[in-house]
mmCIF file of C-alpha atoms in Angstrom:
data_model
loop_
_atom_site.group_PDB
_atom_site.id
_atom_site.type_symbol
_atom_site.label_atom_id
_atom_site.label_comp_id
_atom_site.label_asym_id
_atom_site.label_seq_id
_atom_site.Cartn_x
_atom_site.Cartn_y
_atom_site.Cartn_z
ATOM 1 C CA MET A 1422 8.880 18.925 -7.402
ATOM 2 C CA ILE A 1423 9.962 16.119 -9.044
ATOM 3 C CA GLU A 1424 8.969 16.216 -12.815
ATOM 4 C CA VAL A 1425 8.873 12.860 -14.389
ATOM 5 C CA LEU A 1426 10.137 12.837 -17.761
ATOM 6 C CA ARG A 1427 10.139 9.030 -18.277
ATOM 7 C CA ALA A 1428 7.808 6.644 -16.148
ATOM 8 C CA GLY A 1429 8.816 3.601 -17.126
ATOM 9 C CA ALA A 1430 6.894 0.329 -17.148
ATOM 10 C CA LEU A 1431 5.521 0.623 -13.797
ATOM 11 C CA THR A 1432 6.606 3.193 -11.218
ATOM 12 C CA THR A 1433 4.187 4.047 -8.185
ATOM 13 C CA VAL A 1434 4.226 6.023 -4.941
ATOM 14 C CA GLN A 1435 4.707 3.932 -1.901
ATOM 15 C CA ASP A 1436 5.121 3.704 1.632
ATOM 16 C CA GLN A 1437 4.639 1.512 4.382
ATOM 17 C CA GLY A 1438 1.186 0.773 3.390
ATOM 18 C CA ARG A 1439 -2.394 1.587 5.032
ATOM 19 C CA PRO A 1440 -2.684 -1.644 7.708
ATOM 20 C CA GLY A 1441 -5.972 -1.674 9.796
ATOM 21 C CA TRP A 1442 -8.384 -1.076 7.103
ATOM 22 C CA ALA A 1443 -9.011 -4.845 5.921
ATOM 23 C CA HIS A 1444 -12.483 -4.894 7.775
ATOM 24 C CA LEU A 1445 -13.656 -2.405 4.738
ATOM 25 C CA GLY A 1446 -12.079 -4.355 2.081
ATOM 26 C CA VAL A 1447 -8.803 -2.242 1.877
ATOM 27 C CA PRO A 1448 -5.251 -4.294 1.720
ATOM 28 C CA ARG A 1449 -2.279 -2.793 3.179
ATOM 29 C CA SER A 1450 -0.542 -2.238 0.141
ATOM 30 C CA GLY A 1451 2.807 -0.295 0.387
ATOM 31 C CA ALA A 1452 6.184 -1.133 -0.783
ATOM 32 C CA LEU A 1453 6.755 -4.888 -1.463
ATOM 33 C CA ASP A 1454 9.957 -4.533 0.440
ATOM 34 C CA PRO A 1455 9.380 -2.392 3.146
ATOM 35 C CA ALA A 1456 12.682 -2.873 4.711
ATOM 36 C CA ALA A 1457 14.382 -1.641 1.166
ATOM 37 C CA LEU A 1458 12.232 1.698 1.283
ATOM 38 C CA ARG A 1459 12.921 2.153 4.843
ATOM 39 C CA LEU A 1460 16.834 1.827 4.246
ATOM 40 C CA ALA A 1461 16.412 4.390 1.589
ATOM 41 C CA ASN A 1462 14.525 6.824 3.559
ATOM 42 C CA ARG A 1463 17.327 6.248 6.196
ATOM 43 C CA LEU A 1464 20.124 6.982 3.801
ATOM 44 C CA VAL A 1465 18.524 10.340 3.063
ATOM 45 C CA GLY A 1466 17.237 11.345 6.542
ATOM 46 C CA ASN A 1467 13.835 10.575 6.344
ATOM 47 C CA ASP A 1468 11.272 9.274 8.843
ATOM 48 C CA LYS A 1469 10.632 5.678 7.534
ATOM 49 C CA HIS A 1470 7.215 6.151 7.114
ATOM 50 C CA ALA A 1471 8.061 8.845 4.162
ATOM 51 C CA ALA A 1472 6.911 7.963 0.678
ATOM 52 C CA GLY A 1473 9.161 7.145 -2.309
ATOM 53 C CA LEU A 1474 8.729 5.442 -5.430
ATOM 54 C CA GLU A 1475 9.095 1.804 -6.441
ATOM 55 C CA ILE A 1476 10.383 1.436 -9.768
ATOM 56 C CA THR A 1477 9.659 -1.571 -11.715
ATOM 57 C CA MET A 1478 12.051 -3.576 -14.425
ATOM 58 C CA THR A 1479 12.497 -0.717 -17.034
ATOM 59 C CA GLY A 1480 13.952 2.411 -15.062
ATOM 60 C CA CYS A 1481 12.950 5.940 -15.100
ATOM 61 C CA ALA A 1482 13.837 9.721 -15.445
ATOM 62 C CA LEU A 1483 13.087 12.107 -12.929
ATOM 63 C CA ARG A 1484 14.077 16.053 -12.645
ATOM 64 C CA PHE A 1485 14.124 17.596 -9.539
ATOM 65 C CA THR A 1486 13.226 21.061 -9.146
ATOM 66 C CA ARG A 1487 15.427 21.792 -6.072
ATOM 67 C CA ALA A 1488 18.400 20.409 -4.466
ATOM 68 C CA VAL A 1489 17.772 17.022 -2.837
ATOM 69 C CA ALA A 1490 19.401 13.857 -1.728
ATOM 70 C CA VAL A 1491 18.301 10.645 -3.103
ATOM 71 C CA ALA A 1492 18.783 6.961 -2.415
ATOM 72 C CA LEU A 1493 18.149 4.164 -4.408
ATOM 73 C CA THR A 1494 17.713 0.303 -2.958
ATOM 74 C CA GLY A 1495 16.734 -3.091 -4.009
ATOM 75 C CA ALA A 1496 17.369 -4.092 -7.686
ATOM 76 C CA PRO A 1497 20.760 -3.127 -9.100
ATOM 77 C CA ALA A 1498 20.774 -0.849 -11.862
ATOM 78 C CA ASP A 1499 22.826 1.736 -13.567
ATOM 79 C CA VAL A 1500 22.167 5.385 -12.171
ATOM 80 C CA LEU A 1501 23.194 8.468 -13.803
ATOM 81 C CA VAL A 1502 22.867 12.223 -12.757
ATOM 82 C CA GLU A 1503 22.909 14.933 -15.182
ATOM 83 C CA TRP A 1504 22.866 18.646 -14.760
ATOM 84 C CA SER A 1505 23.530 22.059 -16.554
ATOM 85 C CA PRO A 1506 25.811 24.483 -14.814
ATOM 86 C CA PRO A 1507 24.033 27.806 -14.717
ATOM 87 C CA VAL A 1508 24.503 30.023 -17.410
ATOM 88 C CA HIS A 1509 25.956 33.507 -16.623
ATOM 89 C CA PRO A 1510 24.470 36.645 -18.163
ATOM 90 C CA PRO A 1511 26.335 38.360 -20.980
ATOM 91 C CA THR A 1512 29.525 39.838 -20.418
ATOM 92 C CA ARG A 1513 31.322 42.657 -22.298
ATOM 93 C CA ALA A 1514 34.682 41.754 -23.712
ATOM 94 C CA ALA A 1515 37.654 44.139 -23.508
ATOM 95 C CA THR A 1516 36.711 45.699 -27.084
ATOM 96 C CA PRO A 1517 33.183 46.835 -27.697
ATOM 97 C CA HIS A 1518 33.057 44.810 -30.913
ATOM 98 C CA THR A 1519 32.277 41.532 -29.473
ATOM 99 C CA VAL A 1520 29.353 41.446 -26.671
ATOM 100 C CA GLY A 1521 27.485 38.170 -26.097
ATOM 101 C CA PRO A 1522 26.801 35.206 -23.695
ATOM 102 C CA ALA A 1523 29.328 33.248 -22.479
ATOM 103 C CA ALA A 1524 30.246 29.911 -24.130
ATOM 104 C CA PRO A 1525 27.964 27.178 -23.544
ATOM 105 C CA ARG A 1526 29.344 24.321 -21.358
ATOM 106 C CA ASP A 1527 28.081 20.784 -21.953
ATOM 107 C CA ALA A 1528 25.815 19.143 -19.321
ATOM 108 C CA THR A 1529 27.758 17.399 -16.457
ATOM 109 C CA ARG A 1530 27.263 13.633 -15.953
ATOM 110 C CA ARG A 1531 28.390 11.577 -12.916
ATOM 111 C CA PRO A 1532 27.282 7.913 -12.338
ATOM 112 C CA GLY A 1533 25.840 6.913 -8.714
ATOM 113 C CA ASP A 1534 25.409 3.457 -7.059
ATOM 114 C CA VAL A 1535 22.158 1.722 -5.516
ATOM 115 C CA GLY A 1536 22.923 1.788 -1.758
ATOM 116 C CA ARG A 1537 24.696 5.022 -1.612
ATOM 117 C CA ALA A 1538 23.132 8.446 -0.913
ATOM 118 C CA LEU A 1539 23.608 11.093 -3.772
ATOM 119 C CA SER A 1540 23.609 14.745 -3.325
ATOM 120 C CA LEU A 1541 21.687 16.475 -6.566
ATOM 121 C CA PRO A 1542 21.642 20.359 -7.263
ATOM 122 C CA ALA A 1543 18.396 21.991 -8.366
ATOM 123 C CA GLY A 1544 17.338 21.141 -11.783
ATOM 124 C CA ALA A 1545 19.340 17.580 -11.837
ATOM 125 C CA VAL A 1546 17.887 14.688 -13.939
ATOM 126 C CA LEU A 1547 18.099 11.429 -12.179
ATOM 127 C CA ARG A 1548 18.223 8.510 -14.781
ATOM 128 C CA VAL A 1549 17.509 4.842 -13.407
ATOM 129 C CA GLY A 1550 18.302 2.100 -15.817
ATOM 130 C CA PRO A 1551 16.736 -1.116 -16.089
ATOM 131 C CA ALA A 1552 17.096 -3.428 -13.062
ATOM 132 C CA ARG A 1553 20.163 -6.025 -14.190
ATOM 133 C CA ALA A 1554 18.735 -8.444 -11.654
ATOM 134 C CA GLY A 1555 15.418 -8.700 -9.894
ATOM 135 C CA VAL A 1556 12.693 -6.507 -10.504
ATOM 136 C CA ARG A 1557 12.177 -3.675 -8.374
ATOM 137 C CA THR A 1558 14.254 -0.472 -6.976
ATOM 138 C CA TRP A 1559 13.029 1.755 -4.373
ATOM 139 C CA LEU A 1560 14.049 5.624 -4.074
ATOM 140 C CA ALA A 1561 13.826 7.953 -1.562
ATOM 141 C CA VAL A 1562 14.036 11.939 -1.897
ATOM 142 C CA SER A 1563 14.783 13.981 0.876
ATOM 143 C CA GLY A 1564 11.327 15.472 2.536
ATOM 144 C CA GLY A 1565 9.572 12.629 1.035
ATOM 145 C CA ILE A 1566 6.810 12.392 -1.699
ATOM 146 C CA THR A 1567 3.638 14.382 -0.301
ATOM 147 C CA VAL A 1568 1.046 13.552 -2.497
ATOM 148 C CA GLU A 1569 -2.346 13.687 -0.778
ATOM 149 C CA PRO A 1570 -2.594 10.554 1.791
ATOM 150 C CA VAL A 1571 -5.891 8.104 1.566
ATOM 151 C CA LEU A 1572 -6.615 6.207 4.709
ATOM 152 C CA GLY A 1573 -3.592 7.279 6.320
ATOM 153 C CA SER A 1574 -1.104 6.398 3.499
ATOM 154 C CA ARG A 1575 0.270 7.885 0.091
ATOM 155 C CA SER A 1576 0.781 4.091 -1.534
ATOM 156 C CA THR A 1577 -0.705 3.362 -4.718
ATOM 157 C CA ASP A 1578 -2.758 0.427 -4.648
ATOM 158 C CA THR A 1579 -3.081 -0.972 -8.033
ATOM 159 C CA LEU A 1580 -5.834 -3.485 -7.359
ATOM 160 C CA SER A 1581 -8.569 -1.026 -5.611
ATOM 161 C CA GLY A 1582 -7.115 2.197 -7.276
ATOM 162 C CA LEU A 1583 -6.560 3.733 -3.817
ATOM 163 C CA GLY A 1584 -3.430 6.318 -3.704
ATOM 164 C CA PRO A 1585 -1.961 8.121 -6.624
ATOM 165 C CA PRO A 1586 -2.057 6.404 -10.030
ATOM 166 C CA PRO A 1587 0.998 4.990 -11.600
ATOM 167 C CA LEU A 1588 3.229 7.634 -12.714
ATOM 168 C CA ARG A 1589 3.040 8.644 -16.139
ATOM 169 C CA ASP A 1590 5.105 10.905 -18.560
ATOM 170 C CA GLY A 1591 4.807 14.729 -17.442
ATOM 171 C CA ASP A 1592 3.442 13.950 -13.908
ATOM 172 C CA ARG A 1593 4.732 16.363 -11.186
ATOM 173 C CA LEU A 1594 5.161 15.065 -7.645
ATOM 174 C CA PRO A 1595 5.119 17.308 -4.549
ATOM 175 C CA LEU A 1596 7.972 17.231 -1.937
ATOM 176 C CA GLY A 1597 8.059 17.668 1.773
ATOM 177 C CA THR A 1598 10.518 19.543 3.876
ATOM 178 C CA PRO A 1599 13.591 17.469 4.466
ATOM 179 C CA ASP A 1600 13.573 16.419 8.297
ATOM 180 C CA GLY A 1601 17.530 17.085 8.396
ATOM 181 C CA PRO A 1602 20.970 15.916 6.870
ATOM 182 C CA PRO A 1603 21.261 12.271 6.068
ATOM 183 C CA PRO A 1604 23.109 10.219 8.089
ATOM 184 C CA PRO A 1605 27.074 10.087 7.707
ATOM 185 C CA VAL A 1606 26.888 6.667 5.885
ATOM 186 C CA ASP A 1607 29.366 5.775 3.409
ATOM 187 C CA VAL A 1608 27.728 2.589 1.838
ATOM 188 C CA ALA A 1609 24.680 0.685 2.851
ATOM 189 C CA VAL A 1610 24.785 -3.226 2.289
ATOM 190 C CA THR A 1611 22.120 -4.522 0.048
ATOM 191 C CA ARG A 1612 21.215 -7.990 -0.333
ATOM 192 C CA PRO A 1613 21.823 -9.944 -3.510
ATOM 193 C CA VAL A 1614 19.009 -10.960 -5.774
ATOM 194 C CA PRO A 1615 18.877 -14.861 -5.638
ATOM 195 C CA ASP A 1616 18.311 -16.943 -8.571
ATOM 196 C CA ALA A 1617 16.118 -19.195 -6.804
ATOM 197 C CA LEU A 1618 13.660 -18.933 -3.782
ATOM 198 C CA ARG A 1619 12.897 -21.046 -0.819
ATOM 199 C CA LEU A 1620 9.759 -20.042 1.049
ATOM 200 C CA SER A 1621 8.525 -21.127 4.278
ATOM 201 C CA VAL A 1622 4.737 -22.173 4.085
ATOM 202 C CA ARG A 1623 2.597 -23.214 6.959
ATOM 203 C CA PRO A 1624 -0.945 -25.025 6.417
ATOM 204 C CA GLY A 1625 -3.692 -22.803 5.546
ATOM 205 C CA PRO A 1626 -7.276 -22.732 6.710
ATOM 206 C CA ARG A 1627 -8.666 -24.818 3.920
ATOM 207 C CA GLN A 1628 -5.872 -27.555 3.751
ATOM 208 C CA ASP A 1629 -8.781 -30.088 4.304
ATOM 209 C CA TRP A 1630 -10.285 -28.983 0.754
ATOM 210 C CA PHE A 1631 -7.110 -30.984 -0.895
ATOM 211 C CA THR A 1632 -5.913 -34.441 -0.984
ATOM 212 C CA PRO A 1633 -3.501 -35.379 1.773
ATOM 213 C CA GLU A 1634 -0.596 -35.491 -0.864
ATOM 214 C CA ALA A 1635 -1.308 -31.936 -1.732
ATOM 215 C CA LEU A 1636 0.772 -30.012 0.742
ATOM 216 C CA ASP A 1637 3.709 -32.618 0.549
ATOM 217 C CA LEU A 1638 3.365 -32.116 -3.226
ATOM 218 C CA LEU A 1639 3.717 -28.567 -2.875
ATOM 219 C CA CYS A 1640 6.625 -28.482 -0.793
ATOM 220 C CA ARG A 1641 8.311 -31.361 -2.938
ATOM 221 C CA ASP A 1642 8.444 -29.884 -6.449
ATOM 222 C CA ALA A 1643 9.732 -26.872 -7.859
ATOM 223 C CA TYR A 1644 7.444 -24.168 -9.254
ATOM 224 C CA THR A 1645 8.305 -21.155 -11.560
ATOM 225 C CA VAL A 1646 7.120 -17.485 -11.367
ATOM 226 C CA SER A 1647 4.804 -16.825 -14.274
ATOM 227 C CA PRO A 1648 4.711 -13.650 -16.379
ATOM 228 C CA ASP A 1649 1.200 -12.827 -15.314
ATOM 229 C CA SER A 1650 2.685 -11.962 -11.499
ATOM 230 C CA ASN A 1651 2.241 -8.531 -10.612
ATOM 231 C CA ARG A 1652 1.908 -6.785 -7.190
ATOM 232 C CA VAL A 1653 -1.312 -8.430 -6.314
ATOM 233 C CA GLY A 1654 0.246 -11.617 -6.531
ATOM 234 C CA ALA A 1655 2.856 -13.915 -7.613
ATOM 235 C CA ARG A 1656 1.023 -16.617 -9.875
ATOM 236 C CA LEU A 1657 3.213 -20.015 -10.042
ATOM 237 C CA ALA A 1658 3.583 -22.629 -12.597
ATOM 238 C CA GLY A 1659 4.255 -26.101 -11.745
ATOM 239 C CA ALA A 1660 2.522 -29.522 -10.574
ATOM 240 C CA ALA A 1661 -1.110 -28.848 -10.060
ATOM 241 C CA LEU A 1662 -2.461 -29.351 -6.352
ATOM 242 C CA PRO A 1663 -5.251 -32.043 -6.198
ATOM 243 C CA ARG A 1664 -8.467 -31.094 -4.616
ATOM 244 C CA ALA A 1665 -10.384 -33.288 -2.119
ATOM 245 C CA VAL A 1666 -13.514 -31.286 -2.042
ATOM 246 C CA ALA A 1667 -15.192 -30.215 -5.455
ATOM 247 C CA GLY A 1668 -17.142 -26.893 -5.732
ATOM 248 C CA GLU A 1669 -16.430 -23.309 -4.298
ATOM 249 C CA LEU A 1670 -16.402 -21.573 -1.019
ATOM 250 C CA PRO A 1671 -18.245 -18.550 -0.022
ATOM 251 C CA SER A 1672 -15.873 -15.532 -0.288
ATOM 252 C CA GLU A 1673 -13.734 -15.449 3.144
ATOM 253 C CA GLY A 1674 -10.793 -13.457 4.315
ATOM 254 C CA LEU A 1675 -7.255 -13.583 2.715
ATOM 255 C CA VAL A 1676 -3.897 -12.487 4.263
ATOM 256 C CA LEU A 1677 -0.650 -11.302 2.913
ATOM 257 C CA GLY A 1678 1.074 -14.454 1.617
ATOM 258 C CA ALA A 1679 -1.724 -16.779 1.562
ATOM 259 C CA VAL A 1680 -1.543 -19.420 -1.259
ATOM 260 C CA GLN A 1681 -4.903 -19.757 -2.810
ATOM 261 C CA VAL A 1682 -5.467 -22.680 -5.553
ATOM 262 C CA PRO A 1683 -7.716 -21.677 -8.425
ATOM 263 C CA PRO A 1684 -9.602 -24.459 -10.436
ATOM 264 C CA SER A 1685 -6.226 -24.970 -12.524
ATOM 265 C CA GLY A 1686 -4.713 -26.271 -9.708
ATOM 266 C CA GLN A 1687 -1.654 -23.666 -9.769
ATOM 267 C CA PRO A 1688 -0.908 -22.021 -6.728
ATOM 268 C CA LEU A 1689 -0.922 -18.215 -6.202
ATOM 269 C CA VAL A 1690 0.860 -16.272 -3.591
ATOM 270 C CA PHE A 1691 -0.581 -13.110 -2.535
ATOM 271 C CA LEU A 1692 1.443 -10.113 -2.275
ATOM 272 C CA ALA A 1693 0.818 -6.399 -0.984
ATOM 273 C CA ASP A 1694 -1.936 -5.415 -3.372
ATOM 274 C CA HIS A 1695 -4.042 -8.526 -2.522
ATOM 275 C CA PRO A 1696 -7.981 -8.593 -2.349
ATOM 276 C CA THR A 1697 -9.182 -8.784 1.454
ATOM 277 C CA THR A 1698 -11.647 -11.801 0.678
ATOM 278 C CA GLY A 1699 -11.558 -14.543 -2.037
ATOM 279 C CA GLY A 1700 -13.675 -17.743 -2.844
ATOM 280 C CA TYR A 1701 -10.716 -20.212 -3.960
ATOM 281 C CA PRO A 1702 -9.356 -22.522 -0.883
ATOM 282 C CA VAL A 1703 -6.060 -21.478 0.588
ATOM 283 C CA ILE A 1704 -3.958 -24.221 1.116
ATOM 284 C CA GLY A 1705 -0.966 -22.340 2.958
ATOM 285 C CA VAL A 1706 0.383 -19.136 4.113
ATOM 286 C CA VAL A 1707 3.934 -18.093 3.281
ATOM 287 C CA ASP A 1708 5.692 -16.446 6.333
ATOM 288 C CA ASP A 1709 7.427 -14.177 4.345
ATOM 289 C CA VAL A 1710 6.755 -12.818 0.996
ATOM 290 C CA THR A 1711 9.598 -10.032 0.673
ATOM 291 C CA ALA A 1712 11.745 -12.142 -1.700
ATOM 292 C CA LEU A 1713 9.054 -12.585 -4.295
ATOM 293 C CA ALA A 1714 9.275 -8.768 -4.700
ATOM 294 C CA GLN A 1715 12.353 -9.550 -6.873
ATOM 295 C CA ALA A 1716 11.192 -12.526 -8.578
ATOM 296 C CA ARG A 1717 11.383 -12.448 -12.325
ATOM 297 C CA PRO A 1718 9.471 -14.462 -14.470
ATOM 298 C CA GLY A 1719 11.148 -17.980 -14.769
ATOM 299 C CA THR A 1720 12.507 -17.941 -11.255
ATOM 300 C CA THR A 1721 12.574 -21.109 -9.483
ATOM 301 C CA VAL A 1722 10.481 -21.123 -6.299
ATOM 302 C CA THR A 1723 10.558 -24.131 -3.658
ATOM 303 C CA PHE A 1724 8.410 -24.150 -0.360
ATOM 304 C CA HIS A 1725 9.119 -26.141 2.809
ATOM 305 C CA GLY A 1726 7.237 -26.638 6.044
ATOM 306 C CA PRO A 1727 8.238 -25.213 9.237
ATOM 307 C CA GLN A 1728 8.766 -28.485 10.787
ATOM 308 C CA ARG A 1729 11.866 -28.954 8.071
#
């Protein structure tokens, strides 16, 4: 088991998501950076679909009731492993007048690194500090986290409530049986967190609901990530995108990366926990939203069309 000593701001169970259920109103969900979680699983010898933890901003603290291998990927953070050596039973000294337990020994501490597999003894505590850059760190544990799957996935969907709820202090998470020893990898090269993002966007299904200049404006001006962003979507602040058609649409399908524009004119890029339908027009679709997983509030975002 994993015992949650400190859950942090938002720590959720995630795997590669539950694709194929959009017709029932269920989004894919899953890790916001699926490749980062796959890498962490590879470092500890798990199948790529094994569930791990997505840790947001403030870190967490976990105790493991058995010996495990763990690996962290994603946002850089300070990592500390703590454990206490086993206490030996009382021993009798040479004279009968001094009998008692062995002298207590302090807990052992050693640092760890994001991007390296770590071996933890039973009873060890893993402390993950706040992200030094970016937003999210992914944790894999040998054997994977084996909470009950829902529609084929163990992922927490923060919009619909499917899957396990976000972690709370005192929670206990079951672990599966390790598949085998981790691969002999010394270190994994992780991508640095950029200070600014440049995203490729293609015209969306409702481009005609905007003025001819709107898509050019989206690709010309810089936007910043709003503090209101979450796993559902990245809200952006910047130039308002002018509409050519007033009124609202009947709800229609949405996909990962859809750039929806509410009446404020400020674009919203949908992420893993996005709704599957919506009534605001979609001006474009971002090809790859992975970089937004590490975009802190205030991060600069620019868009470019596929022809540029």
